[in-house]
Coordinates of C-alpha atoms and ligand atoms in Angstrom, one line a residue:
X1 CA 189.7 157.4 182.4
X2 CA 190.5 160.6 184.2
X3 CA 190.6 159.1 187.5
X4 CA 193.5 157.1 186.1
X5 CA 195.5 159.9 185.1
X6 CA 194.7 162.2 187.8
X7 CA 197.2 160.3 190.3
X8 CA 199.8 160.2 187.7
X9 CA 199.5 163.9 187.1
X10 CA 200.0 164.2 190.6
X11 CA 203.0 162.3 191.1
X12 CA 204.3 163.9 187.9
X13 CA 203.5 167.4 190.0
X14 CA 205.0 166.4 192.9
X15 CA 208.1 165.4 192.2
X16 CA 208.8 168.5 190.3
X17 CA 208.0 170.7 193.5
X18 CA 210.3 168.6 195.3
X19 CA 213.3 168.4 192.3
X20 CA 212.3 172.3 193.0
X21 CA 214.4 172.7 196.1
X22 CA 211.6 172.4 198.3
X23 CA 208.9 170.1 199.4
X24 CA 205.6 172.5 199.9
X25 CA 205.5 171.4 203.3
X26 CA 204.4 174.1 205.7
X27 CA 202.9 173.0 209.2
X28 CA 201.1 175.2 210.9
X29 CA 200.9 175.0 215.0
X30 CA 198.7 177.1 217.1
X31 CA 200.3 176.7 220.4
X32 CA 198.2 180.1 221.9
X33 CA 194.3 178.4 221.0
X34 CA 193.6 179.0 225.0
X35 CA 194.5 182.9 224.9
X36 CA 192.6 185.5 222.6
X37 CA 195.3 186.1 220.2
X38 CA 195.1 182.1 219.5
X39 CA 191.6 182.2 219.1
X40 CA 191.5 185.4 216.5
X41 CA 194.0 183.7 215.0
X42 CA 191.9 180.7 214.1
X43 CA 189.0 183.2 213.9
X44 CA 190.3 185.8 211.4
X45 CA 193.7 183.9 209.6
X46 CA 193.7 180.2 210.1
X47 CA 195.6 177.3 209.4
X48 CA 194.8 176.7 205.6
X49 CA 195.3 180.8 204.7
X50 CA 198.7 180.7 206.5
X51 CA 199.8 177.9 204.6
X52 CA 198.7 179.1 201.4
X53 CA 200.4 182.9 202.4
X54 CA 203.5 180.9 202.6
X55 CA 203.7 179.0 199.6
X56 CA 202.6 182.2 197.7
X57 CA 205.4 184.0 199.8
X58 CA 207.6 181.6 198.8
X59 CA 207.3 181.8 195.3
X60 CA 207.0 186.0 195.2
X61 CA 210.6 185.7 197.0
X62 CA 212.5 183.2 194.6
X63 CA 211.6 185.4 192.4
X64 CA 212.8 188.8 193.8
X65 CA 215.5 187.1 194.4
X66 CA 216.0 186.0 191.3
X67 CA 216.7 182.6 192.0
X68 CA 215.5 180.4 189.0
X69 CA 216.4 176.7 190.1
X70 CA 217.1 174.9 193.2
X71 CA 221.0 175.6 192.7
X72 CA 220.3 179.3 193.6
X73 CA 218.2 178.2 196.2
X74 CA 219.0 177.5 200.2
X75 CA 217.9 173.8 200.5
X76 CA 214.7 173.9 203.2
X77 CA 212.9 171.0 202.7
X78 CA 209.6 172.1 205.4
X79 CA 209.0 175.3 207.7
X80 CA 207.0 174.9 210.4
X81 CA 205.0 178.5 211.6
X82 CA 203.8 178.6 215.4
X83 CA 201.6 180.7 217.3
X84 CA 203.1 181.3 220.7
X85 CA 202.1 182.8 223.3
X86 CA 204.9 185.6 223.9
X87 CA 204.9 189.3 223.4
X88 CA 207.7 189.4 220.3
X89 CA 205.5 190.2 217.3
X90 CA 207.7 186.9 215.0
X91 CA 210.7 185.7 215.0
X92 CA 212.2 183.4 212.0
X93 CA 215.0 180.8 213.4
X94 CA 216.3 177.3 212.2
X95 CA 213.4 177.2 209.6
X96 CA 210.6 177.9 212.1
X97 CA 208.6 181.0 212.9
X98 CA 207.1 181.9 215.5
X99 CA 204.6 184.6 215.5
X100 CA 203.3 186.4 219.3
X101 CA 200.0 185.7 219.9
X102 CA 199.2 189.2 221.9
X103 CA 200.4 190.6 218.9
X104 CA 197.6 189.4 217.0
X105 CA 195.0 189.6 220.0
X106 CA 195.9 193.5 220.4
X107 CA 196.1 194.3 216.7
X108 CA 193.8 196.7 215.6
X109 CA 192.8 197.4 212.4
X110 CA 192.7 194.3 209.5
X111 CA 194.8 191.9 211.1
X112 CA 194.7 189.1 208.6
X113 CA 196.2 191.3 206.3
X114 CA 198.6 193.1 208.9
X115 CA 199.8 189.3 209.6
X116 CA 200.5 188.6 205.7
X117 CA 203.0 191.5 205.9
X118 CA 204.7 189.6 209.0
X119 CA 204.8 186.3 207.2
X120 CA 206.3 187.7 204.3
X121 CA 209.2 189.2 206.2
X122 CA 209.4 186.2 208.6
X123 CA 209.5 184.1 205.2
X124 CA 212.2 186.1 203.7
X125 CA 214.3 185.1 206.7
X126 CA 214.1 181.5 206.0
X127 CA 215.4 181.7 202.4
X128 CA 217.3 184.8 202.4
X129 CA 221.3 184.8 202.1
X130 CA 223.5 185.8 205.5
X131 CA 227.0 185.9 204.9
X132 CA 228.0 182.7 206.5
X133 CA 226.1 185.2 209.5
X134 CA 228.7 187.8 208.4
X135 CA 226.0 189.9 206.9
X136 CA 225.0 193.1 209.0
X137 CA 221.9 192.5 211.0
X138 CA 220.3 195.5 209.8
X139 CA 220.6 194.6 206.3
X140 CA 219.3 191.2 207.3
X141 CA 216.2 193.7 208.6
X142 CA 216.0 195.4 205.9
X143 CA 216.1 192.8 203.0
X144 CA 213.4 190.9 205.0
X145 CA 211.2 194.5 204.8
X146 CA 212.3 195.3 201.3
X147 CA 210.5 192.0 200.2
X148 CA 207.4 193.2 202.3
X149 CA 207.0 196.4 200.5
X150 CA 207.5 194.6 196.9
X151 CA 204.6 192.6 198.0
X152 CA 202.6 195.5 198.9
X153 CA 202.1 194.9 202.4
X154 CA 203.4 198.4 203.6
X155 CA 202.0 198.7 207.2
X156 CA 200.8 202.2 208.3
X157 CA 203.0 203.0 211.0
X158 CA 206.5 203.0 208.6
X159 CA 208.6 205.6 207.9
X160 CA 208.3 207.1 205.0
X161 CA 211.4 207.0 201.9
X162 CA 214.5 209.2 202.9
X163 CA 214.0 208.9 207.1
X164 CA 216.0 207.2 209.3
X165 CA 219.5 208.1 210.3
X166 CA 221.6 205.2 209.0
X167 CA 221.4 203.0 206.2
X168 CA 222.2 199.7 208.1
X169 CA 219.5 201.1 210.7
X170 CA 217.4 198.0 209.9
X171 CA 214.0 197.2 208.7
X172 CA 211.5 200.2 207.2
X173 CA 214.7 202.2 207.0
X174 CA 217.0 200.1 205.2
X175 CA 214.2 198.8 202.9
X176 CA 213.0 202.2 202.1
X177 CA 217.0 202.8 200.9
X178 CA 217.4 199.2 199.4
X179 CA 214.5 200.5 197.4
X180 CA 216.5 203.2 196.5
X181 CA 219.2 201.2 195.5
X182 CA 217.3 199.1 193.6
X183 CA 216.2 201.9 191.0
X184 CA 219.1 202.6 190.4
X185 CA 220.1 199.3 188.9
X186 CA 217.3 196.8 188.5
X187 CA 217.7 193.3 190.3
X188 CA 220.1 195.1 192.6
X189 CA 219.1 193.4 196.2
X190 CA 219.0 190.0 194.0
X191 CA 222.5 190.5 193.1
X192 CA 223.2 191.6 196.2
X193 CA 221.7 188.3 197.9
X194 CA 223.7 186.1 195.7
X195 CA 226.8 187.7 196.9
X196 CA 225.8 186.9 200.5
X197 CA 225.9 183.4 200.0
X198 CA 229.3 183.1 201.2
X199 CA 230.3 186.4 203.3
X200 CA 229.5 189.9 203.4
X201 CA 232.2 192.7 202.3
X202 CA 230.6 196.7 202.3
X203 CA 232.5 196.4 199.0
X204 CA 229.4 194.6 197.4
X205 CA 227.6 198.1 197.1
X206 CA 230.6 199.5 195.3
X207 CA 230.6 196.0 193.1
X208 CA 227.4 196.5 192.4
X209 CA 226.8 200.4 192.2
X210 CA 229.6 201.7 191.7
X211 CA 230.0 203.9 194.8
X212 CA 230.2 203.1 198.7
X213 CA 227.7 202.6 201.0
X214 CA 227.6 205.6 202.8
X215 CA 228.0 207.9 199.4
X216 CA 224.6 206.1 198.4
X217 CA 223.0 206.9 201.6
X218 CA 224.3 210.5 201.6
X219 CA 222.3 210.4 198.1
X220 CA 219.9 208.7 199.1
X221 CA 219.0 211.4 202.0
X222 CA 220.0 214.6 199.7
X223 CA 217.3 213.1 197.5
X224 CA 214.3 213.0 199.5
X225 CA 215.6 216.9 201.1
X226 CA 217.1 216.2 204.4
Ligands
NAG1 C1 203.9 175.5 223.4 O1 203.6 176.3 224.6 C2 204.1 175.7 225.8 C3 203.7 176.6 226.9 O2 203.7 178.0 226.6 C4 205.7 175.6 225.7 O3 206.2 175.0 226.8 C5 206.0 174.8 224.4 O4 207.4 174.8 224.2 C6 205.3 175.3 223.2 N1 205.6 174.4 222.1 C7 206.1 174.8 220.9 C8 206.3 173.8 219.9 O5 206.4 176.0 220.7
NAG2 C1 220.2 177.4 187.4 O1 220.2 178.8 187.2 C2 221.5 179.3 187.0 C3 221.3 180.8 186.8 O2 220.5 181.4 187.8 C4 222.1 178.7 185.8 O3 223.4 179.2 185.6 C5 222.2 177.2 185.9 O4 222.6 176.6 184.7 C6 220.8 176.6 186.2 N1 220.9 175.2 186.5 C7 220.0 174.3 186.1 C8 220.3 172.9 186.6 O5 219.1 174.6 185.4
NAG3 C1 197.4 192.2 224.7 O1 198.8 192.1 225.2 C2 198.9 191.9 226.6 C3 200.4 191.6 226.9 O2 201.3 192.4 226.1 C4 198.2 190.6 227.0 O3 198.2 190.5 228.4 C5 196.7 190.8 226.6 O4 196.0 189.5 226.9 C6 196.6 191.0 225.1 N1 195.2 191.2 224.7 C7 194.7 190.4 223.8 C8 193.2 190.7 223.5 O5 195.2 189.6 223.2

Protein backbone atom coordinates (compact mmCIF):
# COMPACT_ATOMS: atom_id res chain seq x y z
CA UNK A 1 0.00 0.00 0.00
CA UNK A 2 2.58 2.44 1.12
CA UNK A 3 4.82 1.86 -1.62
CA UNK A 4 2.00 3.09 -3.82
CA UNK A 5 1.68 6.29 -2.18
CA UNK A 6 5.08 6.95 -1.45
CA UNK A 7 5.86 8.10 -5.20
CA UNK A 8 2.80 10.13 -5.28
CA UNK A 9 3.79 11.88 -2.06
CA UNK A 10 6.85 12.58 -3.78
CA UNK A 11 5.64 14.02 -6.80
CA UNK A 12 3.14 15.94 -4.70
CA UNK A 13 6.59 17.20 -2.70
CA UNK A 14 8.32 17.98 -5.57
CA UNK A 15 6.36 19.99 -7.45
CA UNK A 16 5.73 22.24 -4.54
CA UNK A 17 9.63 22.89 -4.09
CA UNK A 18 9.72 23.72 -7.67
CA UNK A 19 6.19 25.96 -7.72
CA UNK A 20 8.60 27.32 -4.74
CA UNK A 21 10.84 29.45 -6.86
CA UNK A 22 13.45 26.95 -6.83
CA UNK A 23 14.31 23.47 -7.79
CA UNK A 24 16.58 22.06 -4.73
CA UNK A 25 19.21 21.44 -7.20
CA UNK A 26 22.71 22.09 -5.78
CA UNK A 27 25.66 20.34 -7.66
CA UNK A 28 28.56 20.12 -5.94
CA UNK A 29 32.19 19.90 -8.02
CA UNK A 30 35.42 19.34 -6.40
CA UNK A 31 37.69 20.54 -9.07
CA UNK A 32 40.94 20.69 -6.34
CA UNK A 33 40.66 16.49 -5.35
CA UNK A 34 44.54 16.31 -6.50
CA UNK A 35 45.76 19.17 -4.02
CA UNK A 36 45.29 18.92 -0.03
CA UNK A 37 42.68 21.45 0.30
CA UNK A 38 40.48 19.11 -2.23
CA UNK A 39 41.24 16.25 -0.31
CA UNK A 40 40.22 17.78 3.38
CA UNK A 41 37.60 18.91 1.67
CA UNK A 42 36.16 15.48 0.86
CA UNK A 43 37.76 14.43 4.14
CA UNK A 44 36.27 16.88 6.65
CA UNK A 45 32.97 18.66 4.59
CA UNK A 46 32.00 16.59 1.54
CA UNK A 47 29.67 16.57 -1.17
CA UNK A 48 26.33 15.46 0.66
CA UNK A 49 27.00 18.11 3.95
CA UNK A 50 27.57 20.94 1.41
CA UNK A 51 24.51 20.30 -0.37
CA UNK A 52 22.46 19.99 2.65
CA UNK A 53 24.33 23.45 4.17
CA UNK A 54 22.91 24.95 1.15
CA UNK A 55 19.44 24.03 1.08
CA UNK A 56 19.39 24.78 4.95
CA UNK A 57 21.12 28.18 3.94
CA UNK A 58 18.63 28.69 1.52
CA UNK A 59 15.72 28.43 3.55
CA UNK A 60 17.39 30.48 6.81
CA UNK A 61 17.84 33.38 4.02
CA UNK A 62 14.20 33.57 2.49
CA UNK A 63 13.43 33.90 5.62
CA UNK A 64 15.56 36.80 6.90
CA UNK A 65 14.71 38.18 4.05
CA UNK A 66 11.38 37.91 4.58
CA UNK A 67 10.42 36.63 1.35
CA UNK A 68 7.39 34.32 1.78
CA UNK A 69 6.65 33.10 -1.92
CA UNK A 70 8.39 32.72 -5.12
CA UNK A 71 7.11 36.43 -6.21
CA UNK A 72 9.52 37.88 -3.57
CA UNK A 73 12.03 35.57 -4.68
CA UNK A 74 15.02 36.04 -7.47
CA UNK A 75 14.13 33.10 -9.79
CA UNK A 76 17.47 30.52 -9.54
CA UNK A 77 16.42 27.41 -10.61
CA UNK A 78 20.12 25.33 -9.52
CA UNK A 79 23.55 26.70 -8.00
CA UNK A 80 26.31 24.80 -8.71
CA UNK A 81 29.33 25.22 -5.69
CA UNK A 82 33.09 24.29 -6.92
CA UNK A 83 36.19 23.75 -5.25
CA UNK A 84 38.97 25.37 -7.14
CA UNK A 85 42.09 25.44 -6.83
CA UNK A 86 42.95 29.31 -6.37
CA UNK A 87 43.99 31.39 -3.38
CA UNK A 88 40.45 33.71 -3.08
CA UNK A 89 38.81 32.14 -0.09
CA UNK A 90 34.90 32.15 -2.38
CA UNK A 91 33.48 33.97 -4.70
CA UNK A 92 29.58 33.89 -5.60
CA UNK A 93 29.00 34.89 -9.57
CA UNK A 94 26.19 33.94 -12.15
CA UNK A 95 24.69 31.43 -9.58
CA UNK A 96 27.92 29.55 -8.98
CA UNK A 97 30.43 29.60 -6.11
CA UNK A 98 33.51 28.88 -6.04
CA UNK A 99 35.32 28.30 -2.85
CA UNK A 100 39.72 28.32 -2.79
CA UNK A 101 40.90 25.14 -2.06
CA UNK A 102 44.20 26.49 -0.10
CA UNK A 103 41.82 28.21 1.86
CA UNK A 104 40.50 25.10 3.24
CA UNK A 105 43.97 23.10 3.12
CA UNK A 106 45.52 26.06 5.34
CA UNK A 107 42.56 26.51 7.73
CA UNK A 108 43.17 25.94 11.07
CA UNK A 109 40.98 25.32 13.60
CA UNK A 110 37.23 23.49 12.75
CA UNK A 111 37.12 23.97 9.21
CA UNK A 112 33.81 22.30 8.38
CA UNK A 113 32.24 24.68 10.47
CA UNK A 114 34.57 27.76 9.33
CA UNK A 115 33.30 26.63 5.71
CA UNK A 116 29.47 26.76 6.71
CA UNK A 117 30.08 30.41 7.61
CA UNK A 118 31.56 30.94 3.91
CA UNK A 119 28.68 29.12 2.30
CA UNK A 120 26.20 31.12 4.06
CA UNK A 121 27.65 34.38 2.92
CA UNK A 122 28.52 33.04 -0.61
CA UNK A 123 24.69 31.87 -0.55
CA UNK A 124 23.37 35.10 0.37
CA UNK A 125 24.97 36.42 -2.83
CA UNK A 126 22.99 34.27 -5.04
CA UNK A 127 19.54 35.34 -3.74
CA UNK A 128 20.27 38.69 -2.35
CA UNK A 129 18.84 41.97 -4.06
CA UNK A 130 21.61 44.44 -6.05
CA UNK A 131 20.07 47.45 -7.31
CA UNK A 132 19.93 46.58 -10.84
CA UNK A 133 24.05 46.41 -9.59
CA UNK A 134 23.46 49.99 -8.36
CA UNK A 135 23.72 48.86 -4.83
CA UNK A 136 27.07 49.85 -3.00
CA UNK A 137 29.48 46.96 -2.95
CA UNK A 138 30.07 47.17 0.59
CA UNK A 139 26.54 46.91 1.45
CA UNK A 140 26.43 43.98 -0.95
CA UNK A 141 29.52 42.79 1.77
CA UNK A 142 27.84 43.41 4.43
CA UNK A 143 24.26 42.03 3.89
CA UNK A 144 26.05 38.84 2.76
CA UNK A 145 27.94 38.89 6.50
CA UNK A 146 24.82 40.14 8.35
CA UNK A 147 23.04 36.84 7.21
CA UNK A 148 26.29 34.96 8.53
CA UNK A 149 26.11 36.35 11.97
CA UNK A 150 22.10 35.62 12.13
CA UNK A 151 23.07 32.17 11.48
CA UNK A 152 25.56 32.13 14.16
CA UNK A 153 28.58 31.51 12.22
CA UNK A 154 30.59 34.45 13.67
CA UNK A 155 34.29 33.55 12.78
CA UNK A 156 36.95 34.59 15.41
CA UNK A 157 39.01 36.95 13.66
CA UNK A 158 35.89 39.77 13.24
CA UNK A 159 35.69 42.91 14.42
CA UNK A 160 33.81 43.38 17.13
CA UNK A 161 30.19 45.87 17.12
CA UNK A 162 31.04 49.70 16.81
CA UNK A 163 34.74 49.22 14.72
CA UNK A 164 35.46 50.06 11.47
CA UNK A 165 35.64 53.48 10.12
CA UNK A 166 32.79 53.59 7.56
CA UNK A 167 29.55 52.11 7.36
CA UNK A 168 29.69 51.08 3.67
CA UNK A 169 33.24 49.61 4.70
CA UNK A 170 31.98 46.16 3.73
CA UNK A 171 31.61 42.86 5.34
CA UNK A 172 32.13 42.31 9.43
CA UNK A 173 31.87 46.18 9.51
CA UNK A 174 28.72 46.88 7.76
CA UNK A 175 27.09 43.67 9.22
CA UNK A 176 28.04 44.59 12.70
CA UNK A 177 26.12 48.20 11.88
CA UNK A 178 23.24 46.55 9.73
CA UNK A 179 22.76 44.76 12.99
CA UNK A 180 22.52 47.87 14.54
CA UNK A 181 20.11 49.01 12.29
CA UNK A 182 18.21 46.25 12.50
CA UNK A 183 17.31 46.73 16.34
CA UNK A 184 16.23 49.49 15.77
CA UNK A 185 13.28 48.53 13.61
CA UNK A 186 12.82 44.74 13.25
CA UNK A 187 12.88 43.27 9.65
CA UNK A 188 14.96 46.35 8.70
CA UNK A 189 17.68 44.63 6.22
CA UNK A 190 14.49 42.66 4.75
CA UNK A 191 12.87 45.83 3.91
CA UNK A 192 15.82 47.10 2.99
CA UNK A 193 16.45 44.07 0.40
CA UNK A 194 13.09 44.56 -1.10
CA UNK A 195 13.85 48.01 -1.89
CA UNK A 196 16.99 46.83 -3.82
CA UNK A 197 15.16 44.99 -6.27
CA UNK A 198 15.14 47.67 -8.64
CA UNK A 199 17.93 50.39 -7.66
CA UNK A 200 19.61 51.62 -4.73
CA UNK A 201 18.99 55.42 -3.46
CA UNK A 202 21.00 56.30 0.27
CA UNK A 203 17.47 57.59 0.77
CA UNK A 204 16.21 53.98 1.68
CA UNK A 205 17.92 54.39 5.25
CA UNK A 206 15.98 57.61 5.73
CA UNK A 207 12.68 55.62 4.24
CA UNK A 208 13.23 53.21 6.43
CA UNK A 209 14.73 54.85 9.71
CA UNK A 210 13.95 57.84 9.61
CA UNK A 211 17.41 59.51 9.54
CA UNK A 212 20.47 59.31 6.94
CA UNK A 213 23.02 57.04 6.61
CA UNK A 214 25.75 58.64 8.07
CA UNK A 215 23.66 60.16 11.24
CA UNK A 216 23.03 56.29 11.90
CA UNK A 217 26.59 55.50 11.78
CA UNK A 218 27.57 58.58 13.80
CA UNK A 219 25.10 56.76 16.35
CA UNK A 220 26.00 53.84 15.73
CA UNK A 221 29.78 54.63 16.77
CA UNK A 222 28.76 57.13 19.74
CA UNK A 223 27.07 53.95 20.97
CA UNK A 224 29.59 51.52 21.34
CA UNK A 225 32.20 54.73 22.81
CA UNK A 226 34.33 55.76 20.03
C1 LIG B 1 38.85 22.93 -13.09
O1 LIG B 1 40.25 23.21 -12.99
C2 LIG B 1 40.92 23.37 -14.21
C3 LIG B 1 42.41 23.53 -13.93
O2 LIG B 1 42.64 24.21 -12.72
C4 LIG B 1 40.34 24.57 -14.96
O3 LIG B 1 40.95 24.74 -16.18
C5 LIG B 1 38.84 24.35 -15.13
O4 LIG B 1 38.26 25.50 -15.69
C6 LIG B 1 38.17 24.05 -13.83
N1 LIG B 1 36.79 23.73 -14.06
C7 LIG B 1 35.79 24.36 -13.44
C8 LIG B 1 34.43 23.88 -13.80
O5 LIG B 1 35.96 25.25 -12.62
C1 LIG C 1 3.45 36.56 -1.94
O1 LIG C 1 3.78 37.30 -0.77
C2 LIG C 1 3.45 38.67 -0.84
C3 LIG C 1 3.92 39.32 0.45
O2 LIG C 1 5.26 39.04 0.71
C4 LIG C 1 1.94 38.84 -1.02
O3 LIG C 1 1.64 40.21 -1.18
C5 LIG C 1 1.49 38.07 -2.25
O4 LIG C 1 0.07 38.11 -2.32
C6 LIG C 1 1.94 36.62 -2.17
N1 LIG C 1 1.61 35.96 -3.43
C7 LIG C 1 1.14 34.72 -3.48
C8 LIG C 1 0.90 34.17 -4.85
O5 LIG C 1 0.89 34.05 -2.47
C1 LIG D 1 48.40 26.76 1.64
O1 LIG D 1 48.32 27.81 0.66
C2 LIG D 1 49.43 27.87 -0.24
C3 LIG D 1 49.20 29.01 -1.25
O2 LIG D 1 48.55 30.09 -0.69
C4 LIG D 1 49.58 26.57 -0.99
O3 LIG D 1 50.73 26.61 -1.80
C5 LIG D 1 49.66 25.40 -0.03
O4 LIG D 1 49.65 24.19 -0.75
C6 LIG D 1 48.48 25.42 0.94
N1 LIG D 1 48.60 24.33 1.90
C7 LIG D 1 47.65 23.43 2.06
C8 LIG D 1 47.92 22.38 3.11
O5 LIG D 1 46.61 23.42 1.43
Amino acid sequence: MFHHILPLLAMIFLASTIQGGLAEDYNIINNATSTAGGARFDRDIGPDYTRQTASCATEFIWRVFQQTNSTDRKNVQKVSIFIDIMDFVAYADNNEIHVGNNYIGNYTGDVKTEITGVLYHEMTHIWQWDGNGQTPGGLIEGIADFVRLKANYVPSHWVQPGQGDKWDQGYDITARFLDYCNSLSNGFVAELNKKMRSGYSAQYFVDLLGKNVDQLWSEYKAKYGH
